[in-house]
Coordinates of C-alpha atoms and ligand atoms in Angstrom, one line a residue:
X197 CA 42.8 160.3 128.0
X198 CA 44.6 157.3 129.5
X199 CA 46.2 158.9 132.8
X200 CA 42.1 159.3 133.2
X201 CA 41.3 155.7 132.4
X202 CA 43.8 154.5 134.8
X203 CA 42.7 156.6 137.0
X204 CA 39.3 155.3 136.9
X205 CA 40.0 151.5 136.2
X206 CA 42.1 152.3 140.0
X207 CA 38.7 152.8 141.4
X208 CA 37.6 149.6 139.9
X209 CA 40.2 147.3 141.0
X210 CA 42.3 148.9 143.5
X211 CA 45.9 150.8 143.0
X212 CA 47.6 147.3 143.5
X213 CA 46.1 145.8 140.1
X214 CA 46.7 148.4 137.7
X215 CA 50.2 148.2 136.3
X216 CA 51.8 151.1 134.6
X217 CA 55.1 150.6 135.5
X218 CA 57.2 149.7 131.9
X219 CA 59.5 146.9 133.2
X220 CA 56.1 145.6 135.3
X221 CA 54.2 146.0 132.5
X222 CA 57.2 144.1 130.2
X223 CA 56.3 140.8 130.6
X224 CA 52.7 140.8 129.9
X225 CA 53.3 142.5 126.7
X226 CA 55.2 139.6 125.1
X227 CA 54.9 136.4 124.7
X228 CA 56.9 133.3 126.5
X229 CA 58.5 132.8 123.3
X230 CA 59.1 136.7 122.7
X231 CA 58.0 136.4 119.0
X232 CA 54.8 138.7 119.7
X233 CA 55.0 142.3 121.5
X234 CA 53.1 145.4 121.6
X235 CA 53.0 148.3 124.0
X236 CA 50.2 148.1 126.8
X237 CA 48.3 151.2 127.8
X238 CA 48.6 149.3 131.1
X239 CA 47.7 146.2 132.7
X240 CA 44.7 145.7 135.1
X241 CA 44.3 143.0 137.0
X242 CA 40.5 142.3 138.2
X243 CA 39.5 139.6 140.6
X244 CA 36.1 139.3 140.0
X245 CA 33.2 139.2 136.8
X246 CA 31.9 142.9 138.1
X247 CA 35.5 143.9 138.2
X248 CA 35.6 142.8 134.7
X249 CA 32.5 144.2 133.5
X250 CA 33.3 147.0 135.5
X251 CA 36.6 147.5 133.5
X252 CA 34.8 146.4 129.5
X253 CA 32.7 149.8 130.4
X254 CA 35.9 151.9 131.5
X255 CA 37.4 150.9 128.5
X256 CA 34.5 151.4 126.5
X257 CA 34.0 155.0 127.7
X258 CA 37.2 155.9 126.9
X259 CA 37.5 153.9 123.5
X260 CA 40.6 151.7 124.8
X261 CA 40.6 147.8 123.4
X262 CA 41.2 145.2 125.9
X263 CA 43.6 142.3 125.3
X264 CA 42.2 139.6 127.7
X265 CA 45.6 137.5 129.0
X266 CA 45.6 134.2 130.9
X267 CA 49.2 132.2 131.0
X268 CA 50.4 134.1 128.2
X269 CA 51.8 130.8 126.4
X270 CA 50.0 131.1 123.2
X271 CA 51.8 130.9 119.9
X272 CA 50.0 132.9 117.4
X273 CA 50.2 136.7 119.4
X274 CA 46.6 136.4 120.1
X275 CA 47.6 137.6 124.4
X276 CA 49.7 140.3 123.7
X277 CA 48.7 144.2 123.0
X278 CA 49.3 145.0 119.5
X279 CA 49.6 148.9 120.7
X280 CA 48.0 150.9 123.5
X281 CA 45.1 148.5 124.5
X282 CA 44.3 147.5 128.6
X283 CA 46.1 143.9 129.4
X284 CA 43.3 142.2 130.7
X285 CA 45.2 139.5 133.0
X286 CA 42.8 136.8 134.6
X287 CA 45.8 135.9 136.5
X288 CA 43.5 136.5 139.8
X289 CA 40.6 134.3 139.0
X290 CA 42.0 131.1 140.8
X291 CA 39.3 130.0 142.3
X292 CA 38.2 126.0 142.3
X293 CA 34.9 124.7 143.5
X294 CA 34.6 121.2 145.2
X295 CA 35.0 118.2 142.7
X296 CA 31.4 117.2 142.3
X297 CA 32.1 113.5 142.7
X298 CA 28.8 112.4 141.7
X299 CA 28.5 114.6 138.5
X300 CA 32.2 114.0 137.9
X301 CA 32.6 118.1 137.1
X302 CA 34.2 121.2 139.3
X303 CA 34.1 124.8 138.0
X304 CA 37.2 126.8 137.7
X305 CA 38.5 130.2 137.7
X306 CA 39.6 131.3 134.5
X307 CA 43.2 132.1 135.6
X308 CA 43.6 128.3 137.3
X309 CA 46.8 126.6 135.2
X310 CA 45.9 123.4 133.8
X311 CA 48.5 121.8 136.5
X312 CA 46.3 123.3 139.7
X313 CA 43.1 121.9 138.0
X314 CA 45.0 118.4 137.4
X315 CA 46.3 118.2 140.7
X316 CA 42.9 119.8 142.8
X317 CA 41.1 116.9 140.8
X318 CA 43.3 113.9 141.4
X319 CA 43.2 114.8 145.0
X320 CA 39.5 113.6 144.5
X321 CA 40.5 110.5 142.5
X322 CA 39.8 112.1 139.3
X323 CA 41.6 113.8 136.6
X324 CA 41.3 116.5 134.1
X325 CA 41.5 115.5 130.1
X326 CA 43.6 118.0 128.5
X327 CA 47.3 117.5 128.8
X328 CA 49.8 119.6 127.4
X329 CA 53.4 120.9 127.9
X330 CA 52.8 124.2 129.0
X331 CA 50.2 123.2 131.5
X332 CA 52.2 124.7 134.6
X333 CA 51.6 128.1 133.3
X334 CA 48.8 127.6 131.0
X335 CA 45.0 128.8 131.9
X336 CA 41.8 127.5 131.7
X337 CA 40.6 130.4 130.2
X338 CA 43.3 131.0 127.7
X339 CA 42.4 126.7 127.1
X340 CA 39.1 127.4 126.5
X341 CA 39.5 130.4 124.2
X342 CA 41.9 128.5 121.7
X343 CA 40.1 125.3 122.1
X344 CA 42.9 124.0 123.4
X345 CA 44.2 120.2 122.6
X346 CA 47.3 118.5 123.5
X347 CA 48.2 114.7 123.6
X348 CA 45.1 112.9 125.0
X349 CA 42.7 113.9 122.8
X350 CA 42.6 111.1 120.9
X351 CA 41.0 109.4 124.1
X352 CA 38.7 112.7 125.7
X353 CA 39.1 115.2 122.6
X354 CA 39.6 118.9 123.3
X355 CA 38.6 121.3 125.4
X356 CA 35.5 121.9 123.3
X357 CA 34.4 118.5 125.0
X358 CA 35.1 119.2 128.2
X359 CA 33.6 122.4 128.5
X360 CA 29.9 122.2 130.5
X361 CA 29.2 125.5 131.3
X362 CA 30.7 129.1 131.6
X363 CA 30.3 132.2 132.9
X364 CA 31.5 135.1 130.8
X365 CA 31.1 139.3 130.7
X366 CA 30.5 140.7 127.1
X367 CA 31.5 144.1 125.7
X368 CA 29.0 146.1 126.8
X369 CA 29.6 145.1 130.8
X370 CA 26.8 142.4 130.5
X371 CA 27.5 139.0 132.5
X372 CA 25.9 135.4 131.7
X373 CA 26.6 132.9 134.6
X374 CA 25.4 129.0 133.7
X375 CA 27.7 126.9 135.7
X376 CA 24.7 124.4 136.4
X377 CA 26.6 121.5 134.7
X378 CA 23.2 120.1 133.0
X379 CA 24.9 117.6 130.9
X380 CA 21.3 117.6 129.1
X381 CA 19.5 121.1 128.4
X382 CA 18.2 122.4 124.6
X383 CA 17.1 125.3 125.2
X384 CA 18.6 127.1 122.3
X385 CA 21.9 127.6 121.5
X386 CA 25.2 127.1 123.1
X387 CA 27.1 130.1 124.3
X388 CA 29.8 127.9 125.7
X389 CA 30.0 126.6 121.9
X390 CA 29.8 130.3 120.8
X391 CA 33.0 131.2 123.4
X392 CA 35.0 128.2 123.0
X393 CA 38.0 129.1 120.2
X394 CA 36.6 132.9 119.8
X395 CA 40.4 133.8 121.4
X396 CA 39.0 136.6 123.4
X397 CA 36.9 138.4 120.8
X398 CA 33.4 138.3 121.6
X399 CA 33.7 138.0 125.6
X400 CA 36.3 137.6 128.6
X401 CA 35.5 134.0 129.9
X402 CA 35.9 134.2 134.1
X403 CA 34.8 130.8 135.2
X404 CA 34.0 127.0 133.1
X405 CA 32.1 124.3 134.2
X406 CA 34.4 121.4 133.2
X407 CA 33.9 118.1 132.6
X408 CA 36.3 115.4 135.0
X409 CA 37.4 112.0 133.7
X410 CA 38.9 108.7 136.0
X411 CA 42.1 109.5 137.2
X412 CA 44.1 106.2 136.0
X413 CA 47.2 105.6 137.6
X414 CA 48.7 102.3 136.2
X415 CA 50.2 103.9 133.2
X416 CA 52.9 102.4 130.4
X417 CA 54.1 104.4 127.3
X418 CA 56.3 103.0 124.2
X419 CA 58.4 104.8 121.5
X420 CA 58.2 102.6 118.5
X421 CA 60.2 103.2 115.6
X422 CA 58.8 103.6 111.9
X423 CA 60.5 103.5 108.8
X424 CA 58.4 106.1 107.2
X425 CA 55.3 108.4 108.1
X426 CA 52.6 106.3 106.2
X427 CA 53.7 103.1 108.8
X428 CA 53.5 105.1 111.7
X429 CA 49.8 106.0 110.4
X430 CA 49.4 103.0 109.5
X431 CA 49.7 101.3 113.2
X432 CA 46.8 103.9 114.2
X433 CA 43.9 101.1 113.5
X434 CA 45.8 99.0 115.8
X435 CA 46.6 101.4 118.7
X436 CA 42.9 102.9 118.4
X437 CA 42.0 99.2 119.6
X438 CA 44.0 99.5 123.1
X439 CA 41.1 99.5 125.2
X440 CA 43.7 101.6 127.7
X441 CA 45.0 104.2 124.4
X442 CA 45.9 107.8 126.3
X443 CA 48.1 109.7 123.5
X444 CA 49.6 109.2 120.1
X445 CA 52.0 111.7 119.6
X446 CA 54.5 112.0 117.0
X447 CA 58.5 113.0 116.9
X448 CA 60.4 113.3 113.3
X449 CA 64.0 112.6 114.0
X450 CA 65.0 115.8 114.3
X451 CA 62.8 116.8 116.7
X452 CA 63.5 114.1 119.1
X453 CA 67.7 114.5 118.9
X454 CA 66.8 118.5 119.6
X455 CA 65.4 117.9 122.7
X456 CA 67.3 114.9 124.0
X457 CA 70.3 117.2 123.4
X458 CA 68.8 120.1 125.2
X459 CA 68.4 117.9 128.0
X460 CA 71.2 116.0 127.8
X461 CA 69.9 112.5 127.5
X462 CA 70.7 109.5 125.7
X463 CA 67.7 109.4 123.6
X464 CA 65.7 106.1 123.6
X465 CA 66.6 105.0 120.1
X466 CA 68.7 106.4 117.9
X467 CA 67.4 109.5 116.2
X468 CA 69.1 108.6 112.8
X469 CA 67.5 104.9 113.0
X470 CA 63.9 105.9 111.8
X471 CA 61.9 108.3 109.2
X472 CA 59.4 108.6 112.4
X473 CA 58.6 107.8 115.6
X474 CA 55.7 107.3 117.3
X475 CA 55.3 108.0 121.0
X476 CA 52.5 105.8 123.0
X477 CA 51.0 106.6 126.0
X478 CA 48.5 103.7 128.1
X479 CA 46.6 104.3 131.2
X480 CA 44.4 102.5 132.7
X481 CA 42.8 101.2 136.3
X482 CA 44.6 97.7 135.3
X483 CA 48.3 97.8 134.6
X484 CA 48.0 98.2 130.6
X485 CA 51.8 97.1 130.4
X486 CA 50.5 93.5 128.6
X487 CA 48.6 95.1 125.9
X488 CA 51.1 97.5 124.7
X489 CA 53.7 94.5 125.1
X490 CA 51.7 92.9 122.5
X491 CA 51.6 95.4 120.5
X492 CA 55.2 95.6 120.3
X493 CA 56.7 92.4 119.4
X494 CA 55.5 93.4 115.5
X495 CA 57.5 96.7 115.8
X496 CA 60.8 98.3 117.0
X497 CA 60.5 100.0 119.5
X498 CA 60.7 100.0 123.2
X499 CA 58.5 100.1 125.8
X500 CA 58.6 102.8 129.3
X501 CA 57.2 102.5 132.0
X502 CA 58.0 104.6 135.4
X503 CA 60.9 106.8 135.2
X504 CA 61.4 105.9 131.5
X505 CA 58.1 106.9 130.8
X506 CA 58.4 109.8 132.7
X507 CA 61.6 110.3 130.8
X508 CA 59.9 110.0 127.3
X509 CA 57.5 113.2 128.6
X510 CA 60.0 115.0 129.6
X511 CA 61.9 115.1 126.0
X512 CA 58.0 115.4 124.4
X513 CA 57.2 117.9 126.6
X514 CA 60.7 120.1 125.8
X515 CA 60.9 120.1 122.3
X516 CA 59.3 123.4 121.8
X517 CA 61.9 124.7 124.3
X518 CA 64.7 123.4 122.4
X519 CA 64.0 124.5 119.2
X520 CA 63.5 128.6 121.1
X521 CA 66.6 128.2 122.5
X522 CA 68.3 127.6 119.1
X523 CA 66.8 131.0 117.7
X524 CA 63.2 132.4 116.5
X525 CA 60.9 129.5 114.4
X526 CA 59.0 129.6 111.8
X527 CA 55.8 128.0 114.3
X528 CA 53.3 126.4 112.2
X529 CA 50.4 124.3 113.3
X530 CA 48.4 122.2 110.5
X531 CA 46.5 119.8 110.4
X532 CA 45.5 117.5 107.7
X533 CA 43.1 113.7 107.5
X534 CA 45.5 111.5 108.9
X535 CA 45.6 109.1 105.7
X536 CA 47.3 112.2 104.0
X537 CA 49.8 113.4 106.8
X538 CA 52.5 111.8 104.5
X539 CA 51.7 113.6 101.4
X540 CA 51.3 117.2 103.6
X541 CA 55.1 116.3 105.1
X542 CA 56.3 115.2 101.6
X543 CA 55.2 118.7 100.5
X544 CA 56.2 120.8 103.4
X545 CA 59.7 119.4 102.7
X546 CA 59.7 119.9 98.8
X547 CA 59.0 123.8 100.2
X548 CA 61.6 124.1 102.4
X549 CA 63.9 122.2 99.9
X550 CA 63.1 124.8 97.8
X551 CA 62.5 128.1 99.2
X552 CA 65.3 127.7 102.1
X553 CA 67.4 124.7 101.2
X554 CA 69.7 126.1 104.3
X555 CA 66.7 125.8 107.3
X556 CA 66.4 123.4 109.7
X557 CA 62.6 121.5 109.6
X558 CA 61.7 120.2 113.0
X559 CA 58.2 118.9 113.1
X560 CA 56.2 116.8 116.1
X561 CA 52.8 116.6 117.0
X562 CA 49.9 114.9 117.9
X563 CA 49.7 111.9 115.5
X564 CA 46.0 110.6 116.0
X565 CA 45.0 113.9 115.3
X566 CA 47.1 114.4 111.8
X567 CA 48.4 117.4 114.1
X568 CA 51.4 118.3 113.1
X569 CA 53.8 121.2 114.1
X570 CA 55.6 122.4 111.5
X571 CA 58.8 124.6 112.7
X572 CA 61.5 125.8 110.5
X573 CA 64.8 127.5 112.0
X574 CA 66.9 130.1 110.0
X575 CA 64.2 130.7 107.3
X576 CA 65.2 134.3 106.9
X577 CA 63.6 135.7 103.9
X578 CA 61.5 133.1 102.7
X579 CA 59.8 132.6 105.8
X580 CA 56.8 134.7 104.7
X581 CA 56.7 132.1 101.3
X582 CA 56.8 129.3 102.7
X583 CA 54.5 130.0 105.7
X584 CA 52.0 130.7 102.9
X585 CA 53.6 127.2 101.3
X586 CA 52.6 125.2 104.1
X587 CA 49.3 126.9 105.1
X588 CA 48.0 126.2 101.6
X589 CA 48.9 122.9 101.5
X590 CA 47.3 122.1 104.4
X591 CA 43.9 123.1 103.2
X592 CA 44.5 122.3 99.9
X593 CA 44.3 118.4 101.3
X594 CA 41.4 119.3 103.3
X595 CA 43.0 120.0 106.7
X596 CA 42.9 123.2 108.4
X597 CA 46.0 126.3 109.3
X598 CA 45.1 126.1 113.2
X599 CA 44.5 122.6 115.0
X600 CA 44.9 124.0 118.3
X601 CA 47.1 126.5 119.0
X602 CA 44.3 129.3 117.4
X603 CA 44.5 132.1 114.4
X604 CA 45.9 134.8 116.6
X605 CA 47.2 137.5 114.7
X606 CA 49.8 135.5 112.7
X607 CA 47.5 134.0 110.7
X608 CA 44.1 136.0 110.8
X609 CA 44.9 137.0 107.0
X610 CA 44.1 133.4 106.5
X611 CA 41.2 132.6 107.8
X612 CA 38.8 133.5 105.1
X613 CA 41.0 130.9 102.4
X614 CA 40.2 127.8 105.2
X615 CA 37.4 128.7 106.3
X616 CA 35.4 130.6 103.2
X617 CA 33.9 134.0 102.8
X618 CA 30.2 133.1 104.0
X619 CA 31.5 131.2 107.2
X620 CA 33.6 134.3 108.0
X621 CA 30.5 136.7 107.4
X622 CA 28.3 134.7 110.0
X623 CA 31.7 134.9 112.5
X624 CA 32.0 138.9 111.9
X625 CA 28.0 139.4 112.4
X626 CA 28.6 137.7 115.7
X627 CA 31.4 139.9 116.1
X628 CA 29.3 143.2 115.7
X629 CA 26.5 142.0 117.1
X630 CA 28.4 141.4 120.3
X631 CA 31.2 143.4 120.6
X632 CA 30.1 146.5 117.8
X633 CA 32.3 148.8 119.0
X634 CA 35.6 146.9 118.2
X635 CA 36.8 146.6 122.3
X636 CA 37.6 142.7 122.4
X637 CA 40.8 141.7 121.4
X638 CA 40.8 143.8 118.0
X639 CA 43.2 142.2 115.2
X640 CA 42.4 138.4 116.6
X641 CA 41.2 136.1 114.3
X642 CA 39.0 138.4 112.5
X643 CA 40.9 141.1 110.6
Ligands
MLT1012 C1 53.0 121.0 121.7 O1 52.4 120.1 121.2 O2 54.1 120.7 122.3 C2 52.5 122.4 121.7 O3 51.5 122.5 120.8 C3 53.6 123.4 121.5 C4 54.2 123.6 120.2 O4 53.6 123.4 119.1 O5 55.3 124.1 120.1
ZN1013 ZN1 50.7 120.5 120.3

């Protein structure tokens, strides 16, 4: 059955984008971080939404579940075949549209990397919102389908917001196209709401509408030092004032000594020298270096602007690096109310005290957001406990088990205890109604 299906998804998109070969096929059927890995019937490669819809039907026919794949740097195994599905890599869709200067919006290929968008809309004197580390790999469409975050959106919030439009081919071969941009239309429901976060289960997204914001180039940052989590909370009210406020992310000590080390840098401050610190980023059309001065002379910490600034990103942006290259983490991504981010870290560390009193903790995140990520090296056997642990004290203070990097399969036994049985009903009637057969992404966030 599958030499035929290749055979016919060849038709589709040409010999050259159907990928059989097992060390071609290799590295679409793990993940960057190599936790995740399945065996791909084989990988096609479309280049356009009738390719695609072309393919769903293929598939369909022949009973084969697609996997659709953008940059592959998800954490929670939601790209990777779980065993004998079609790869569905967007890798091709890389188209942009003109920046529509006057609606401040440009529509994307799906398989665009967050980079190519940032840099395609600052060459218009504009800039794109969401910001992460893995944004020279990473894809819009992979962003969209995890409602992606990252470190600004305490200023433009996640991709959710930033999402206008979409055009996207169902199960059953079907396309929708609205690209339009309106930023005003009810006229029922939003699909674009609907596809945002559904990590690839109810349709393969091929192109968004997104939303641009000013490109602000005067830029200062700060890493101020806190003597315990509730005062680096606690200088939120004050930072949420900066009229210039970009990103509020968070390093615990042994986070930021990781990946100074990795990179062999001096580190800022001394890692030992806090319970906390906070990293602040400023931008602005005015140099915001004055306002975050001020803010300073009350707190330790110092301020970077430049290369120092460009320095503190650097070590932000490799933590997750160093921690893989010191062995497989536990990778957890809670999120709580901010006011009770202290009391989730006091418990996450009475659990591993407890359950693996040998680990290493290394947690960062995105402080404005009470987004933290929770890793834990050489957990061995208690890794399943205190995942659990940690997961259930998140919602247990009324936070949730995935801020942004998505259920995936690694936690889609736990999305009935956050969300609640009736919430998951509605999501798994929108599952059959739009994908009966099972072909999207099976084992992904529904179980
Ligand atoms: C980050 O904030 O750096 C990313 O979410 C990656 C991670 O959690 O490891
Ligand atoms: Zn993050």
């Amino acid at each position: 059955m599958s030499a035929r299906l290749v055979s016919r998804l060849r038709d589709v998109v040409g010999d050259a984008h159907v990928l059989t070969d097992a060390d071609v096929r290799a590295g679409y059927e793990t993940d960057w971080l190599r936790k995740w890995h399945g065996t791909a019937c084989c990988v096609v490669r479309p280049a356009t939404a009738s390719e695609v819809a072309a393919v769903l039907v293929e598939c369909s026919a022949a009973s084969v579940a697609v996997v659709p794949q953008g940059g592959n740097t998800g954490l929670v195994g939601g790209s990777v075949p779980r065993g004998g599905e079609v790869v569905l890599s967007m890798q091709r869709f890389t188209a942009l549209g003109a920046v529509d200067g006057a609606a401040h919006q440009v529509t994307a290929g799906a398989g665009v990397t967050i980079e190519s968008l940032q840099r395609h809309a600052r060459a218009a004197g504009l800039d794109f919102a969401v910001d992460w580390g893995a944004r020279a790999t990473a894809t819009v469409g992979g962003a969209v389908n995890t409602n992606a975050g990252g470190s600004r959106v305490v200023r433009f919030g996640t991709m959710r917001a930033q999402v206008m439009g979409l055009q996207a081919v169902f199960a059953d071969g079907s396309v929708v196209t609205q690209l339009d941009g309106l930023p005003k239309e009810t006229a029922g429901p939003s699909l674009a709401g609907l596809l945002v976060g559904s990590e690839g289960t109810l349709a393969v997204v091929t192109a968004v509408r997104l939303r641009l914001v000013p490109w602000y180039r005067e830029t200062a940052a700060a890493l101020v030092a806190c003597d315990s989590l509730a005062q680096a909370v606690g200088l939120l009210p004050r930072l949420r004032a900066l009229a210039s406020l970009d990103a509020v992310e968070l390093l615990l000590p042994e986070a930021l000594s990781l990946a100074c080390h990795a990179l062999d840098v001096a580190p800022p401050l001394d890692p030992a020298s806090a319970a906390a610190f906070v990293m602040v980023d400023c931008a602005a059309h005015d140099d915001p270096q004055g306002e975050l001065a001020e803010l300073l002379i009350d707190e330790r910490g110092v301020l970077a602007v430049g290369a120092q600034r460009e320095l503190l990103y650097r070590i932000r942006d490799h933590v997750t690096i160093a921690i893989g290259a010191r062995g497989m983490p536990l990778k957890l991504d809670v999120a709580v109310p901010v006011h009770r981010l202290d009391e989730l870290m006091a418990q996450v560390r009475a659990l591993v005290a407890n359950l693996a009193p040998t680990a290493q903790l290394v947690a960062f995140g995105h402080l404005a957001e009470g987004n933290v990520h929770v890793n834990v090296l050489g957990a061995g056997e208690a890794e399943a406990s205190l995942r659990d642990g940690v997961l259930g004290a998140a919602i247990a203070l009324g936070g949730t088990i995935s801020a942004e990097h998505g259920i995936g399969i690694a936690k889609a036994d736990w999305l009935e205890r956050l969300k609640g049985p009736a919430a998951v009903a509605v999501m798994r009637a929108v599952k059959q109604s739009l994908d009966p057969h099972g072909m999207l992404n099976p084992g992904v966030l529904l179980t």
